[in-house]
mmCIF file of C-alpha atoms in Angstrom:
data_model
loop_
_atom_site.group_PDB
_atom_site.id
_atom_site.type_symbol
_atom_site.label_atom_id
_atom_site.label_comp_id
_atom_site.label_asym_id
_atom_site.label_seq_id
_atom_site.Cartn_x
_atom_site.Cartn_y
_atom_site.Cartn_z
ATOM 1 C CA VAL A 1 121.904 124.584 115.994
ATOM 2 C CA ASN A 2 124.926 126.836 116.540
ATOM 3 C CA ALA A 3 126.847 123.972 118.181
ATOM 4 C CA ALA A 4 126.418 121.894 114.998
ATOM 5 C CA LYS A 5 128.528 124.434 113.129
ATOM 6 C CA SER A 6 131.677 123.429 115.009
ATOM 7 C CA CYS A 7 131.350 119.674 114.379
ATOM 8 C CA ASP A 8 133.363 117.637 111.896
ATOM 9 C CA ALA A 9 130.771 114.868 112.171
ATOM 10 C CA ILE A 10 127.215 115.004 113.406
ATOM 11 C CA VAL A 11 124.830 112.155 114.201
ATOM 12 C CA VAL A 12 121.135 112.734 114.760
ATOM 13 C CA ALA A 13 119.805 109.500 116.244
ATOM 14 C CA TYR A 14 116.792 111.038 117.882
ATOM 15 C CA GLY A 15 113.101 111.274 117.372
ATOM 16 C CA PRO A 16 109.957 110.543 119.305
ATOM 17 C CA PHE A 17 107.741 107.723 118.090
ATOM 18 C CA LEU A 18 103.970 107.861 117.789
ATOM 19 C CA MET A 19 101.792 104.842 117.157
ATOM 20 C CA GLU A 20 98.288 106.048 116.363
ATOM 21 C CA SER A 21 95.959 105.432 113.487
ATOM 22 C CA LEU A 22 95.595 108.272 111.021
ATOM 23 C CA GLU A 23 92.097 108.852 112.359
ATOM 24 C CA GLU A 24 93.410 109.227 115.928
ATOM 25 C CA THR A 25 96.407 111.415 115.052
ATOM 26 C CA ARG A 26 95.734 114.940 116.289
ATOM 27 C CA PRO A 27 97.042 118.153 114.688
ATOM 28 C CA GLU A 28 99.466 118.640 117.584
ATOM 29 C CA ASP A 29 100.808 115.106 116.995
ATOM 30 C CA TRP A 30 101.571 116.007 113.377
ATOM 31 C CA ALA A 31 103.319 119.188 114.484
ATOM 32 C CA ALA A 32 105.398 117.401 117.126
ATOM 33 C CA MET A 33 106.464 114.618 114.752
ATOM 34 C CA ALA A 34 107.321 117.059 111.951
ATOM 35 C CA TRP A 35 109.301 119.274 114.300
ATOM 36 C CA ALA A 36 111.304 116.650 116.196
ATOM 37 C CA ASN A 37 111.827 114.105 113.424
ATOM 38 C CA LEU A 38 112.273 116.306 110.345
ATOM 39 C CA ALA A 39 112.624 120.046 110.994
ATOM 40 C CA LEU A 40 115.138 119.800 113.839
ATOM 41 C CA PRO A 41 117.427 117.263 112.073
ATOM 42 C CA GLY A 42 117.082 119.327 108.887
ATOM 43 C CA MET A 43 118.152 122.510 110.667
ATOM 44 C CA LEU A 44 121.112 120.739 112.276
ATOM 45 C CA ALA A 45 122.187 119.204 108.955
ATOM 46 C CA SER A 46 121.849 122.499 107.127
ATOM 47 C CA ALA A 47 123.896 124.442 109.672
ATOM 48 C CA ALA A 48 126.528 121.714 109.962
ATOM 49 C CA ALA A 49 126.881 121.203 106.183
ATOM 50 C CA ARG A 50 127.444 124.891 105.534
ATOM 51 C CA ALA A 51 130.128 125.080 108.220
ATOM 52 C CA MET A 52 131.731 121.773 107.209
ATOM 53 C CA ALA A 53 131.960 122.950 103.596
ATOM 54 C CA SER A 54 133.860 126.055 104.727
ATOM 55 C CA ARG A 55 136.396 123.684 106.352
ATOM 56 C CA ASP A 56 136.549 121.369 103.287
ATOM 57 C CA GLY A 57 134.747 118.388 104.756
ATOM 58 C CA GLY A 58 132.580 116.656 107.262
ATOM 59 C CA ARG A 59 130.004 113.908 107.714
ATOM 60 C CA ILE A 60 126.329 113.998 108.639
ATOM 61 C CA LEU A 61 124.515 110.833 109.686
ATOM 62 C CA LEU A 62 120.775 110.930 110.263
ATOM 63 C CA PHE A 63 118.657 108.065 111.566
ATOM 64 C CA GLY A 64 115.365 107.208 109.918
ATOM 65 C CA GLY A 65 112.872 104.689 111.177
ATOM 66 C CA THR A 66 111.907 101.142 110.361
ATOM 67 C CA ARG A 67 110.720 100.943 106.739
ATOM 68 C CA THR A 68 111.000 104.713 106.176
ATOM 69 C CA GLU A 69 113.514 104.430 103.338
ATOM 70 C CA THR A 70 110.794 105.065 100.759
ATOM 71 C CA VAL A 71 107.293 106.486 100.539
ATOM 72 C CA ARG A 72 104.699 103.964 101.680
ATOM 73 C CA GLY A 73 101.482 103.881 103.661
ATOM 74 C CA PHE A 74 101.274 103.062 107.371
ATOM 75 C CA LYS A 75 98.170 102.132 109.332
ATOM 76 C CA LYS A 76 99.501 102.950 112.791
ATOM 77 C CA ASN A 77 102.260 105.541 112.524
ATOM 78 C CA ALA A 78 101.758 107.818 109.533
ATOM 79 C CA ALA A 79 102.914 111.030 111.237
ATOM 80 C CA TYR A 80 106.131 109.465 112.510
ATOM 81 C CA ALA A 81 106.883 107.652 109.255
ATOM 82 C CA ALA A 82 106.173 110.692 107.094
ATOM 83 C CA SER A 83 108.602 112.809 109.082
ATOM 84 C CA LYS A 84 111.344 110.146 109.080
ATOM 85 C CA THR A 85 110.869 109.451 105.347
ATOM 86 C CA GLY A 86 111.498 113.146 104.681
ATOM 87 C CA LEU A 87 115.024 112.784 106.048
ATOM 88 C CA GLY A 88 115.947 111.027 102.803
ATOM 89 C CA VAL A 89 115.411 114.323 101.003
ATOM 90 C CA VAL A 90 117.660 116.058 103.535
ATOM 91 C CA VAL A 91 120.646 113.715 103.066
ATOM 92 C CA LYS A 92 120.279 113.625 99.276
ATOM 93 C CA SER A 93 120.129 117.435 99.249
ATOM 94 C CA VAL A 94 123.249 117.734 101.418
ATOM 95 C CA ALA A 95 125.076 115.361 99.056
ATOM 96 C CA ALA A 96 123.902 117.242 95.966
ATOM 97 C CA GLU A 97 124.879 120.639 97.298
ATOM 98 C CA TYR A 98 128.020 119.906 99.298
ATOM 99 C CA ALA A 99 129.755 116.785 97.918
ATOM 100 C CA SER A 100 132.112 118.922 95.841
ATOM 101 C CA ARG A 101 133.206 120.616 99.075
ATOM 102 C CA GLY A 102 133.925 117.385 100.951
ATOM 103 C CA VAL A 103 130.693 116.987 102.910
ATOM 104 C CA SER A 104 128.986 113.585 103.014
ATOM 105 C CA ALA A 105 125.571 112.635 104.383
ATOM 106 C CA ALA A 106 123.649 109.408 104.793
ATOM 107 C CA LEU A 107 120.404 108.162 106.303
ATOM 108 C CA LEU A 108 120.522 104.947 108.328
ATOM 109 C CA CYS A 109 117.165 103.155 108.696
ATOM 110 C CA PRO A 110 117.372 100.408 111.302
ATOM 111 C CA GLY A 111 114.780 97.684 111.547
ATOM 112 C CA MET A 112 113.603 96.231 114.823
ATOM 113 C CA VAL A 113 116.258 96.874 117.477
ATOM 114 C CA ARG A 114 116.261 95.264 120.907
ATOM 115 C CA THR A 115 116.234 97.823 123.715
ATOM 116 C CA GLU A 116 115.868 97.793 127.461
ATOM 117 C CA TYR A 117 112.575 99.686 127.116
ATOM 118 C CA GLN A 118 110.688 96.731 125.636
ATOM 119 C CA ASP A 119 108.410 94.732 127.866
ATOM 120 C CA PRO A 120 108.520 90.937 127.352
ATOM 121 C CA ALA A 121 105.293 90.765 125.302
ATOM 122 C CA PHE A 122 106.407 93.537 122.939
ATOM 123 C CA ARG A 123 109.862 91.996 122.586
ATOM 124 C CA GLN A 124 108.361 88.624 121.675
ATOM 125 C CA ARG A 125 106.064 90.223 119.081
ATOM 126 C CA MET A 126 108.937 92.175 117.490
ATOM 127 C CA ASP A 127 111.217 89.115 117.507
ATOM 128 C CA ALA A 128 108.518 87.192 115.626
ATOM 129 C CA LEU A 129 108.285 89.935 112.983
ATOM 130 C CA SER A 130 112.056 90.129 112.498
ATOM 131 C CA PRO A 131 113.395 88.229 109.472
ATOM 132 C CA ARG A 132 115.943 86.270 111.519
ATOM 133 C CA GLY A 133 113.631 85.585 114.442
ATOM 134 C CA SER A 134 115.126 88.162 116.775
ATOM 135 C CA GLN A 135 115.644 91.882 116.703
ATOM 136 C CA SER A 136 118.965 93.470 115.848
ATOM 137 C CA GLU A 137 121.298 94.203 118.709
ATOM 138 C CA PRO A 138 122.171 97.889 119.203
ATOM 139 C CA ALA A 139 125.875 97.078 118.701
ATOM 140 C CA ALA A 140 125.152 95.839 115.171
ATOM 141 C CA ILE A 141 123.512 99.134 114.224
ATOM 142 C CA ALA A 142 126.331 101.054 115.917
ATOM 143 C CA SER A 143 128.920 99.188 113.828
ATOM 144 C CA VAL A 144 127.175 100.256 110.607
ATOM 145 C CA ALA A 145 127.049 103.844 111.860
ATOM 146 C CA LEU A 146 130.751 103.774 112.768
ATOM 147 C CA TRP A 147 131.649 102.390 109.346
ATOM 148 C CA LEU A 148 129.721 105.202 107.685
ATOM 149 C CA LEU A 149 131.332 107.847 109.886
ATOM 150 C CA SER A 150 134.835 106.444 109.411
ATOM 151 C CA GLY A 151 134.740 106.885 105.637
ATOM 152 C CA GLY A 152 132.092 104.590 104.185
ATOM 153 C CA MET A 153 129.759 107.536 103.874
ATOM 154 C CA ASP A 154 132.100 109.243 101.422
ATOM 155 C CA THR A 155 131.444 106.486 98.890
ATOM 156 C CA CYS A 156 127.775 106.218 99.904
ATOM 157 C CA ASN A 157 127.164 109.970 99.899
ATOM 158 C CA GLY A 158 123.435 110.688 99.865
ATOM 159 C CA ALA A 159 122.567 107.036 100.481
ATOM 160 C CA ILE A 160 119.594 105.721 102.380
ATOM 161 C CA ILE A 161 120.819 102.553 104.055
ATOM 162 C CA ASN A 162 118.539 99.877 105.443
ATOM 163 C CA ALA A 163 119.975 98.040 108.423
ATOM 164 C CA ASP A 164 116.919 95.847 108.906
ATOM 165 C CA GLU A 165 118.182 92.332 108.164
ATOM 166 C CA GLY A 166 115.841 92.020 105.190
ATOM 167 C CA LEU A 167 112.584 93.226 106.742
ATOM 168 C CA TYR A 168 110.150 93.591 103.851
ATOM 169 C CA ALA A 169 106.746 92.793 105.275
ATOM 170 C CA LEU A 170 104.971 93.718 108.450
#
């Protein structure tokens, strides 16, 4: 957290994923998801925003999860989704408190993104669910993030941005 205080821009694109039904989600799963996906990014954003404001500016970009831009129910990943959805409150709070001192924050919620960790069966299933028939490439999400960090976030301060190619039903 102390290292975040020296940054002019901070990106938190981290967070473990858990796919379990609500019934199968254990108390320790809730704690781990809340800690890694909400509390830790919140602490980093809070420390960074305070320091950035003392230097008259900075940018904070947090990454949410697929379809976590608003409150909704999930059958297989409630603990993960709840923690990622909470990040919207963090970026809106940073914008509300620090915009007048030059600090901007945004939450980027990618949809299905192709990665090297996907086995062929999973990749095929996710491609079929994607609005355009294939998952987003990591470079496409990176370009949105770079636009936000290079100044787009100043106009979109406090925004929750879907980068999911129109994914509205799963």
